[in-house]
XYZ file of C-alpha atoms in Angstrom:
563
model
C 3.493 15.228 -24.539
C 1.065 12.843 -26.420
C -0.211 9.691 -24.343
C -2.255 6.967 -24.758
C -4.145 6.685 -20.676
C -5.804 3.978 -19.866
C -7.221 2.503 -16.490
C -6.383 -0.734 -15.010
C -9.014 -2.642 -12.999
C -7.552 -5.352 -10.575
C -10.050 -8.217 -10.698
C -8.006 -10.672 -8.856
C -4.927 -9.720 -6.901
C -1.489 -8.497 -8.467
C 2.324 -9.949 -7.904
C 4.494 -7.728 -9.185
C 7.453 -8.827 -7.516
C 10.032 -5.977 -5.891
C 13.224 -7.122 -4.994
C 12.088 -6.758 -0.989
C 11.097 -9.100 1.985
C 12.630 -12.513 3.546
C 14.004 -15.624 0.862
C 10.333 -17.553 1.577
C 8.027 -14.486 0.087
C 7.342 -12.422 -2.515
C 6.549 -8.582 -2.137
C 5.206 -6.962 -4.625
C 5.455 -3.178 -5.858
C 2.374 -0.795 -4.642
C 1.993 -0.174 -8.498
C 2.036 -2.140 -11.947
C 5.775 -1.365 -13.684
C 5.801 -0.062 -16.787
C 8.034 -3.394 -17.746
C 5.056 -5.550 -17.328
C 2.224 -3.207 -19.228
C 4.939 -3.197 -22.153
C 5.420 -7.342 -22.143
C 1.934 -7.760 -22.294
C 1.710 -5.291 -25.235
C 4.766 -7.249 -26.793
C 3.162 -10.390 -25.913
C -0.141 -9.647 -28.010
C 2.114 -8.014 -31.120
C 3.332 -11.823 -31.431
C 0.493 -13.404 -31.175
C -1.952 -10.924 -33.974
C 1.360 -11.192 -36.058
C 1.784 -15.390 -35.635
C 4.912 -14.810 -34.294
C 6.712 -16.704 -31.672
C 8.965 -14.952 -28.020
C 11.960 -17.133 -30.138
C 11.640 -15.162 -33.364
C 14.245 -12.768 -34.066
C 11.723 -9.935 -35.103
C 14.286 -6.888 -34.772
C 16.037 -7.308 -38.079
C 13.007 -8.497 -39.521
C 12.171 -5.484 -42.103
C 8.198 -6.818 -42.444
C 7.886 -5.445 -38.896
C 9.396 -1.878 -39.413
C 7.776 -0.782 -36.397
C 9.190 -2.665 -33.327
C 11.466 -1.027 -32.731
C 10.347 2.143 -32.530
C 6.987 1.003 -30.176
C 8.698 -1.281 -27.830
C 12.765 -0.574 -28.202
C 13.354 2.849 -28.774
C 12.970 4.985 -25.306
C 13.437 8.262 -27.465
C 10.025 7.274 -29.086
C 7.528 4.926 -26.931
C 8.233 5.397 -22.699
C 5.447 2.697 -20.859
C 4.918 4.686 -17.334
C 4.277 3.577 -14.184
C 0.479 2.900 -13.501
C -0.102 4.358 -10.455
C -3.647 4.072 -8.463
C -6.184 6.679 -9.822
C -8.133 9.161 -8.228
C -11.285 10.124 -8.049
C -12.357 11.782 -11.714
C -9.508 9.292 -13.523
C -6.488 11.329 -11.823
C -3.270 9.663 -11.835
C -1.876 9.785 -8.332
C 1.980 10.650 -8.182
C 4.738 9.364 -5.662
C 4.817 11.136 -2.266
C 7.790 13.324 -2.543
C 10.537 12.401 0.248
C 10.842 16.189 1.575
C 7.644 15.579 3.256
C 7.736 15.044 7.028
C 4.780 15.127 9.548
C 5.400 15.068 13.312
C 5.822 11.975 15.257
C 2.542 10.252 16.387
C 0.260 11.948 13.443
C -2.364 9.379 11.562
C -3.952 10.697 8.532
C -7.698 10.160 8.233
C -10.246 10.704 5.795
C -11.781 13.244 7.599
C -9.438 15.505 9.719
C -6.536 17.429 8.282
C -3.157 16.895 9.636
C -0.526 18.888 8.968
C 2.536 17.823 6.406
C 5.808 20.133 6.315
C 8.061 20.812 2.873
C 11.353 20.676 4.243
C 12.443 21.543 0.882
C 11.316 25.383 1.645
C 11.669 25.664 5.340
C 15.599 26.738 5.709
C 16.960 24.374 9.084
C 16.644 27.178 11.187
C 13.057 28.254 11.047
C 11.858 24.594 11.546
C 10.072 23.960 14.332
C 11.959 22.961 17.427
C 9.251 20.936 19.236
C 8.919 19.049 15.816
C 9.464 15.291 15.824
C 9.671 14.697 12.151
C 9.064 11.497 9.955
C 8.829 10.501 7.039
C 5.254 9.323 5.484
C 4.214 5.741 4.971
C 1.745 6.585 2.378
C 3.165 6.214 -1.491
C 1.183 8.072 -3.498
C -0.433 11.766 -3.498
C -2.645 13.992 -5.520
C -1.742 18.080 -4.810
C -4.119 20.400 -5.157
C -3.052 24.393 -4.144
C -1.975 23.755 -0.144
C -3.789 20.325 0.015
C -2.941 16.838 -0.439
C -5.058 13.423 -0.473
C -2.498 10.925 0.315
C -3.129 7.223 -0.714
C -2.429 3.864 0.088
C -2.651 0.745 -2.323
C -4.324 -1.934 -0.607
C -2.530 -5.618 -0.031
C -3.306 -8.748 0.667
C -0.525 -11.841 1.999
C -1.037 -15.315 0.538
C 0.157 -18.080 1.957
C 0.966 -20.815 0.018
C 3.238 -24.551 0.172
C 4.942 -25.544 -2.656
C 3.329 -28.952 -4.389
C 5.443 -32.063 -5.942
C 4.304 -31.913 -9.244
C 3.620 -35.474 -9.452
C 2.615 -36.097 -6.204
C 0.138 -32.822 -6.231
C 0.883 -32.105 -2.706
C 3.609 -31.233 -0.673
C 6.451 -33.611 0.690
C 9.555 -33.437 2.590
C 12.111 -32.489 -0.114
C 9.346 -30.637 -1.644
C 6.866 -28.893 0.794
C 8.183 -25.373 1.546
C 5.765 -22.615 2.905
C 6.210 -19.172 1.279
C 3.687 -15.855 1.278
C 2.815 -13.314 -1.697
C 2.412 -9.995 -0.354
C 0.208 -8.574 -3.374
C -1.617 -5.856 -4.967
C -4.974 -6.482 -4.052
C -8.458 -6.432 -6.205
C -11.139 -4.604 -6.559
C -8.444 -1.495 -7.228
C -8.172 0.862 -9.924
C -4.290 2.035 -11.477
C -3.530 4.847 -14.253
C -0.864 3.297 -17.108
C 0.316 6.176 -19.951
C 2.082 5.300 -22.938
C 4.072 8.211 -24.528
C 4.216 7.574 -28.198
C 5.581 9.558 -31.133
C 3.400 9.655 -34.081
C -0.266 9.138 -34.642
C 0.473 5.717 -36.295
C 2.199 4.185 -33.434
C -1.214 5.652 -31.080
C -3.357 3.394 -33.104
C -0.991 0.814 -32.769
C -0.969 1.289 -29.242
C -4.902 1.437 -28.437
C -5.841 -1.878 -30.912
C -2.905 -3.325 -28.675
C -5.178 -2.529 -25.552
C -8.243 -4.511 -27.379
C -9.497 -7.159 -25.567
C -10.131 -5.481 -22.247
C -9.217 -8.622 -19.788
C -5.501 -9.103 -19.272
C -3.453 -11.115 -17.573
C -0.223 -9.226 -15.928
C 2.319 -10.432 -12.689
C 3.283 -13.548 -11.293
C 1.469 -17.001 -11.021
C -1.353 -16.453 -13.354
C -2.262 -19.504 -13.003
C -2.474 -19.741 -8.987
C -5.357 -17.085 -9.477
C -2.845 -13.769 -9.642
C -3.025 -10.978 -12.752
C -6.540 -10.983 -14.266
C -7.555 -7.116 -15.104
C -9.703 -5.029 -17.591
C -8.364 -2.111 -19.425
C -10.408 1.092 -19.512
C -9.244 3.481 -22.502
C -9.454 7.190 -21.562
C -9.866 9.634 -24.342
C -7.009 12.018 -24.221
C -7.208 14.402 -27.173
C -4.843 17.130 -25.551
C -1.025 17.811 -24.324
C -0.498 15.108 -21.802
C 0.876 16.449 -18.611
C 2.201 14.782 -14.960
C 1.254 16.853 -13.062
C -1.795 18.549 -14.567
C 0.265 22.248 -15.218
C 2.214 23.662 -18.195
C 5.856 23.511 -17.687
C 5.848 27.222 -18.207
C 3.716 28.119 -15.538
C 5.972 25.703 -12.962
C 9.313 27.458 -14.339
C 7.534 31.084 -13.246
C 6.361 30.129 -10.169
C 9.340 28.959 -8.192
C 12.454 30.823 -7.034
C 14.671 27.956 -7.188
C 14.821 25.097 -9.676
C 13.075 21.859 -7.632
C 13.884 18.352 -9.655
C 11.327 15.793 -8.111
C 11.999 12.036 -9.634
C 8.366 10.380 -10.571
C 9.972 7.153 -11.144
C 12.854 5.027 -9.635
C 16.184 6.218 -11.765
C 18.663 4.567 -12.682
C 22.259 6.594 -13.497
C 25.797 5.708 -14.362
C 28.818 7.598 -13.756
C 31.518 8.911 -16.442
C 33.117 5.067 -15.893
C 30.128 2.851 -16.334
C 29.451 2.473 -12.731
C 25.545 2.295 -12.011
C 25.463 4.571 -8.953
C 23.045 6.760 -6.979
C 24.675 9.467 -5.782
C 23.408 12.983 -6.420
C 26.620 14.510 -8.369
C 26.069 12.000 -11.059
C 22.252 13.265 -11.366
C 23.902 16.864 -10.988
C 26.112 16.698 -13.844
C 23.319 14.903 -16.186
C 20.587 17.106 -15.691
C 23.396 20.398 -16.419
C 24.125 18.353 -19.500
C 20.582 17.959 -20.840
C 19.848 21.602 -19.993
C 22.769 22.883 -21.007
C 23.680 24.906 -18.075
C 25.681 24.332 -14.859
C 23.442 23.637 -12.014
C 24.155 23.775 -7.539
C 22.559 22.297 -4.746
C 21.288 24.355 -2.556
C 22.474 23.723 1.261
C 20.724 21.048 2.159
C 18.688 20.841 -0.861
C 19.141 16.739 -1.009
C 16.223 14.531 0.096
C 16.567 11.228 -1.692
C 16.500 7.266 -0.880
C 17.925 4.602 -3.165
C 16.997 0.966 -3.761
C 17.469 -2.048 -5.600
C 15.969 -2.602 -9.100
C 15.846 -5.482 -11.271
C 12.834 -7.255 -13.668
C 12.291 -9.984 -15.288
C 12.713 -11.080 -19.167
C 10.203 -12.943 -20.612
C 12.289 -14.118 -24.072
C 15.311 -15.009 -21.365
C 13.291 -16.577 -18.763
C 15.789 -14.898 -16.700
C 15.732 -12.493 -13.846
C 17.584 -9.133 -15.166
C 20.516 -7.844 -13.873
C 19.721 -6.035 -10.182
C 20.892 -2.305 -10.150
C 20.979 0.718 -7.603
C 18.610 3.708 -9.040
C 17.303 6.925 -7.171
C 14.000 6.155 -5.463
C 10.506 7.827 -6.641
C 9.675 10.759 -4.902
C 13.339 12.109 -4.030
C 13.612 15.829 -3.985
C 16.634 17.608 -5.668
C 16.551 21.698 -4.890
C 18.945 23.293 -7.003
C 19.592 27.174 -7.084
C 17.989 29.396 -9.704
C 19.412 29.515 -13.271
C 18.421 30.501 -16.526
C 16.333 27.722 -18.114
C 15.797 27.280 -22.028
C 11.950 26.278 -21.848
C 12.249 23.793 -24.811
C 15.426 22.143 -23.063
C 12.865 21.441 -20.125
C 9.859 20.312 -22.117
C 12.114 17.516 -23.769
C 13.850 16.610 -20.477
C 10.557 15.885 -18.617
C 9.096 14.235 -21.972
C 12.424 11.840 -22.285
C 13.211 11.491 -18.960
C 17.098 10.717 -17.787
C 18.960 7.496 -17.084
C 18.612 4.064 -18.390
C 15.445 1.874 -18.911
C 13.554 4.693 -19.435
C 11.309 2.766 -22.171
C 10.033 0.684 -18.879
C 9.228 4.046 -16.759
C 12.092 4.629 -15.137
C 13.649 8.292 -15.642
C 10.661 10.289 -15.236
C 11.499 13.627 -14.357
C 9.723 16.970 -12.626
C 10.662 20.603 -12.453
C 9.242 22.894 -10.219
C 5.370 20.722 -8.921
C 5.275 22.115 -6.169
C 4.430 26.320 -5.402
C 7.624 27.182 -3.056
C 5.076 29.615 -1.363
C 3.874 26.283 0.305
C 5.885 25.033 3.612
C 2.643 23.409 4.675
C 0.011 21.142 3.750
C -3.464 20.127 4.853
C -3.286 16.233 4.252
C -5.893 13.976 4.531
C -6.811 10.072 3.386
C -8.958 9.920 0.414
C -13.261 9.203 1.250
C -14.003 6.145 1.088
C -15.558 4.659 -1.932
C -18.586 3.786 -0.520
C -19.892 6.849 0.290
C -19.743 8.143 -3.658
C -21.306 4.737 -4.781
C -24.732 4.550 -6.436
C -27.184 2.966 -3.893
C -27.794 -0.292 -5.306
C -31.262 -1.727 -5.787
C -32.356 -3.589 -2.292
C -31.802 -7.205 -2.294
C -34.304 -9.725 -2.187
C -34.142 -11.241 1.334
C -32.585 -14.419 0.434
C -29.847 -12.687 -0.920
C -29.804 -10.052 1.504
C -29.704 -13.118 3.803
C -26.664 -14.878 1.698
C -24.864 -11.245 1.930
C -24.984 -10.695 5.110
C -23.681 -14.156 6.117
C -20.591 -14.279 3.690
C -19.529 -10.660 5.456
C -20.415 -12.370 8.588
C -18.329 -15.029 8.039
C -15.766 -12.847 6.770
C -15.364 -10.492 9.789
C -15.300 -13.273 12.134
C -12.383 -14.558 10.514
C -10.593 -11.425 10.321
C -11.905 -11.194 14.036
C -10.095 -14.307 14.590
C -6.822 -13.576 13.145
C -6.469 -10.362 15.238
C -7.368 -12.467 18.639
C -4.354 -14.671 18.253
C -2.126 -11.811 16.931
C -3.222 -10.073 19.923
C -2.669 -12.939 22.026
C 1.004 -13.546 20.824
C 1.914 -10.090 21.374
C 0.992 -10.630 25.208
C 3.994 -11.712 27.773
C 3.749 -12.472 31.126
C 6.131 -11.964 33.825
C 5.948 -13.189 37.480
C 4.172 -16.247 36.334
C 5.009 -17.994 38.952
C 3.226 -15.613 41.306
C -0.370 -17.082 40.580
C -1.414 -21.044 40.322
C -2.993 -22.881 37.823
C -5.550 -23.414 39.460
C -6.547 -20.358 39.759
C -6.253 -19.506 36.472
C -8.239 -22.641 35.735
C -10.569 -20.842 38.191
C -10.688 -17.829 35.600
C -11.018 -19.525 32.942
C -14.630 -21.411 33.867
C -16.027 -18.708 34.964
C -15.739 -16.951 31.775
C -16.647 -20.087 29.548
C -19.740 -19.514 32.043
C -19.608 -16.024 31.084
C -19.711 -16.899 27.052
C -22.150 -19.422 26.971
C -24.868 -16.859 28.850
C -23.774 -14.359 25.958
C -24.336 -17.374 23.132
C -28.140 -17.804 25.076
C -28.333 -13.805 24.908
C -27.754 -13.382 21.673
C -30.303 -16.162 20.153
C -33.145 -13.610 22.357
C -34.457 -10.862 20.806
C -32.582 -7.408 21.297
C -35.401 -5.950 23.609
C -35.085 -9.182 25.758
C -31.250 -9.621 25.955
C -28.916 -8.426 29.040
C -26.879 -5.733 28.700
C -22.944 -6.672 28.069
C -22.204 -5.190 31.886
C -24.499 -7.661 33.084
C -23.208 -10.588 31.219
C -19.554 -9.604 32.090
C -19.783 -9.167 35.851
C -19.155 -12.419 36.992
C -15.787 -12.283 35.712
C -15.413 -8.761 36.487
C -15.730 -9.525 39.950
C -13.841 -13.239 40.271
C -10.826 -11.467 41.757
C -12.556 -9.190 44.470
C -14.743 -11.963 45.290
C -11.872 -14.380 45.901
C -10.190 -15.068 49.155
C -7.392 -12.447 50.065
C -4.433 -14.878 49.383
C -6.175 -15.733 46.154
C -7.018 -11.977 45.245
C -3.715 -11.105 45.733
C -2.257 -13.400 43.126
C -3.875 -11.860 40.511
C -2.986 -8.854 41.648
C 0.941 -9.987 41.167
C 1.296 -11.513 38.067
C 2.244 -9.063 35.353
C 1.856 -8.014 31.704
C 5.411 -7.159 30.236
C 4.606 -3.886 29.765
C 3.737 -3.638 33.856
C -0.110 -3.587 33.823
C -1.738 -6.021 36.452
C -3.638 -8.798 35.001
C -6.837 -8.287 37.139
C -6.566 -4.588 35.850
C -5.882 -5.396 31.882
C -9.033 -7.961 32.600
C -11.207 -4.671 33.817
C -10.171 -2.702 30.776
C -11.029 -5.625 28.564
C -14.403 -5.626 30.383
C -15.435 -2.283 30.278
C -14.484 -1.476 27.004
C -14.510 -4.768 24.961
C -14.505 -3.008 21.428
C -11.262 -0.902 22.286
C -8.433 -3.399 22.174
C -10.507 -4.875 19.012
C -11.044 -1.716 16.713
C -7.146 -0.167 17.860
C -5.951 -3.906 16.506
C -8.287 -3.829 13.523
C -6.632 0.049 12.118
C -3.096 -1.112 12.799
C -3.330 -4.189 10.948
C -1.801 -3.876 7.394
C -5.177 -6.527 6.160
C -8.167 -4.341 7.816
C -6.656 -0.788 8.251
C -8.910 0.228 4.998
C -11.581 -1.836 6.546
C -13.606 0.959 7.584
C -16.638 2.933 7.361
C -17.372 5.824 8.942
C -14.493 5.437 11.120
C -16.062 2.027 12.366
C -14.364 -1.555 11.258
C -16.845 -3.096 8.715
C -16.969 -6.259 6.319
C -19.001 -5.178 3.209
C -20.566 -7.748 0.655
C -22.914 -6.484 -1.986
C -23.217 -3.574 -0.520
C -24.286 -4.812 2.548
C -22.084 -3.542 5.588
C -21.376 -5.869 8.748
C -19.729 -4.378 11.412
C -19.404 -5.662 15.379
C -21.316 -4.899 18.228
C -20.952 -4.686 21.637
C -22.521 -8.574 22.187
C -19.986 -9.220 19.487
C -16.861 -7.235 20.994
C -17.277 -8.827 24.150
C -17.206 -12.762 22.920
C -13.974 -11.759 21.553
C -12.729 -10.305 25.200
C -13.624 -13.178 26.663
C -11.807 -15.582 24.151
C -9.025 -13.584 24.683
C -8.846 -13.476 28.442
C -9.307 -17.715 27.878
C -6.548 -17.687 25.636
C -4.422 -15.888 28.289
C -4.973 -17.984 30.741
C -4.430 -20.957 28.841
C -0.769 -19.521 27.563
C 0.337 -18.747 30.757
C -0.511 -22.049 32.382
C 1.675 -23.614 29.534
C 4.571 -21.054 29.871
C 4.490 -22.204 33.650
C 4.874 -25.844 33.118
C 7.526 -25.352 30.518
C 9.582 -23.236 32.960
């Protein structure tokens, strides 16, 4: 195949809607469609040509060659750009015959194990085996191991403005959130193009490097810079021949790059896998079977948006990326499956949909080493020191930064707490609780203005109210021993484990959370500005443990005067 590759640099974040999420937010895909990489192109043909979105250029005959560059899926296809690699490799969607066991977290520096259901027969599965599917989207494959990678997000939350008014009101005032792509990330787009004249088309149509692609561009979403990679050669997917992939299987494996879109012999836009059966025996001109149990696919809802309309397009089922079709092995006619992978099957396939894979994966493989991609950082040139004022300025923006991330996860963690037996303890003892560890943070504020030689240790500083309940009066003691967590801890107890490890209940809530899980460095949740890393300490982990145990107190004393 002959592409035109390019990189995509996110400098501000990405809405790409999906048609996903509640009626007050906007989710976006965890790539950049195809539709919106050809628009922009489209959008710049106008403009170098002085045309207008309202012109009828298609029967124009001074512009012979729209058609064919933005029209005709037989001779232009826009792809999918999917995050790159490291060394400008296109990452590819997690196929959906993948499973690891239950409880398994990928990391970037243990390998976990990842099963190909697609080759392991039912029978000589595992029995112990708890299997699920993966969260991560996107993969790279090399021999029996896979880096597995997730697109980093980022939820705005916005209110809608009276236009006049320039605020909100009460016909006017909604709240809604953009879930988005976010910056500072780099995607793969290919354009598959038919004849050197349309490639030079193509790469002057990629000239300025800053463009603007998504949703509210002017509400600070869409800017990024194109980065032209020379690609002299046969483009391919997957990085091997299709030869070498027919040769190497014993069955025929279909894996779908792309969402797909089909319709049946009656015009019905379906996703069911006879449909796909009966397609792909028609392009390769040969009658294909499943093999038992040979299915492992998901479907969704598609749909787009056209700029000349101003309309939302028509929503349609379509085959998910990354389903898994095994089919028995037949005869193939090589050029039959050069041309369908090159084409691709269904409809829309000038937008990236239809993209088609025979045989990427070695059948020898049942098993995978997986792990999550090295972080950045580590592979980054060490930048020249700072000069202490901005060193200074650096380290308090990620300061500033991780405390309010720090914040966000106290009151998350706080909501997800739920008393029962509230009744069992009084207020004022919980007002009791709560002075002594205001007591307790203000000695840790005076600690941490002395110098780190001088300061207490956070054992000291926490034993006053590590020791309120033992030091109490029995009939006091034993009300804190009463009152309960909803998941059956004792408070006095949760308090402890708070105590004694004050970082635990902050780094666990700092992975799980969809805005911090990539967050980290060297396995340790860190801010980093300028290169300059800011992570929390003990002294820091501890303020937050005794916020939260303040913040318990107080939300229990209101649940018991509302009941």
């Amino acid at each position: 195949m002959k592409a035109v590759t390019f990189l995509l640099h996110t400098q501000q974040p990405i809405l790409a809607t999906a048609l996903q999420g509640d009626p007050n937010s906007d989710v976006s895909y965890p790539y950049i469609p195809g539709s919106m990489i050809r628009g922009v192109l489209i959008g710049r043909y106008l403009k170098r040509h002085g045309l207008r979105e309202t012109d009828n250029i298609l029967d124009n005959q001074s512009f012979p060659d729209v058609t064919r560059l933005f029209f005709d899926d037989g001779k232009t296809r826009y792809l999918n750009a999917y995050p790159t690699a490291r060394q400008h490799k296109r990452t590819l969607p997690v196929p959906r015959s993948w499973y690891k066991d239950k409880g398994v977290e990928f990391s970037e520096t243990e390998n976990k194990t990842v099963y190909d259901f697609s080759q392991i027969p039912v029978d000589e599965r595992e029995e112990d085996l708890s299997p699920k599917l993966l969260k991560e989207d996107f993969c790279t494959v090399e021999d029996d191991e896979i880096i597995l990678y997730r697109v980093k997000r980022r939820s705005n939350i916005h209110n809608q403005r009276d236009r006049k008014k320039g605020r909100g009101t009460e016909a006017n005032g909604a709240i809604f959130c953009y879930e988005v792509i976010d910056a500072r990330q780099s995607f793969q787009a290919v354009v598959l193009y038919d004849s050197q004249d349309d490639k030079d088309i193509i790469e002057s149509l990629l000239q300025p490097k800053d463009i603007w692609l998504g949703g509210s561009q002017s509400a600070g979403y869409g800017h990024t810079t194109i980065e032209l990679i020379s690609n002299d050669g046969d483009y391919h997917e997957v990085g091997m021949a299709t030869q070498e992939r027919i040769e190497q299987n014993e069955n025929l494996t279909i894996t779908l790059l792309s969402d797909i879109i089909l319709r049946n012999e009656w015009g019905q836009v379906v996703a069911e896998p006879e449909v796909l059966r009966q397609l792909l025996s028609a392009s390769l001109n040969v009658e294909l079977e499943f093999k038992e149990g040979g299915i492992y696919a998901s479907s969704l809802i598609v749909g787009g948006f056209n700029r000349k309309w101003g309309l939302p397009l028509p929503q349609t089922l379509a085959f998910a990326a990354g389903s898994v079709f095994v089919f028995h092995k037949v005869n193939l006619d090589l050029q039959r499956i050069k041309l369908l992978e090159e084409q691709g099957i269904g409809e829309r396939r000038v937008d990236g949909f239809g993209r088609v894979i025979t045989n990427w994966l070695n059948d020898e493989h049942t098993e995978y080493k997986a792990r999550l991609p090295q972080s950045e950082r580590k592979y980054a040139n060490t930048p020249e020191s700072l000069a202490p004022e901005s060193l200074k300025i650096a380290t308090n923006i990620a300061t500033t930064i991780l405390r309010t991330k720090l914040d966000q996860l106290l009151l998350k963690e706080v909501s997800s707490i739920k008393m029962t037996k509230r009744n069992k303890i009084s207020n004022s003892q919980l007002s009791r609780l709560m002075i002594v560890t205001r007591k307790a943070l203000s000695e840790l504020d005076i600690e941490n203005d002395k110098a780190e030689s001088e300061r207490k240790s956070v054992t000291e500083i926490a034993e006053p109210v590590r020791n309120l309940p033992h030091n109490l009066p029995s009939n006091a003691r034993k009300q804190f021993e009463s009152i309960r967590l909803s998941t059956g801890e004792r408070l006095d107890e949760k308090i402890q484990n708070w105590l004694d490890s004050p970082d635990s209940w902050l780094s666990n809530s700092w992975r799980s959370d969809p805005q911090t899980t990539d967050l980290v460095v060297a396995g340790k949740p860190t801010v980093t500005i300028a290169s300059v890393p800011q992570g929390f300490d003990n002294y820091l982990a501890l303020e937050y443990s005794f916020r939260l145990i303040i913040a318990v107190a107080k939300k229990t004393m209101k649940e018991k005067n509302n009941d």
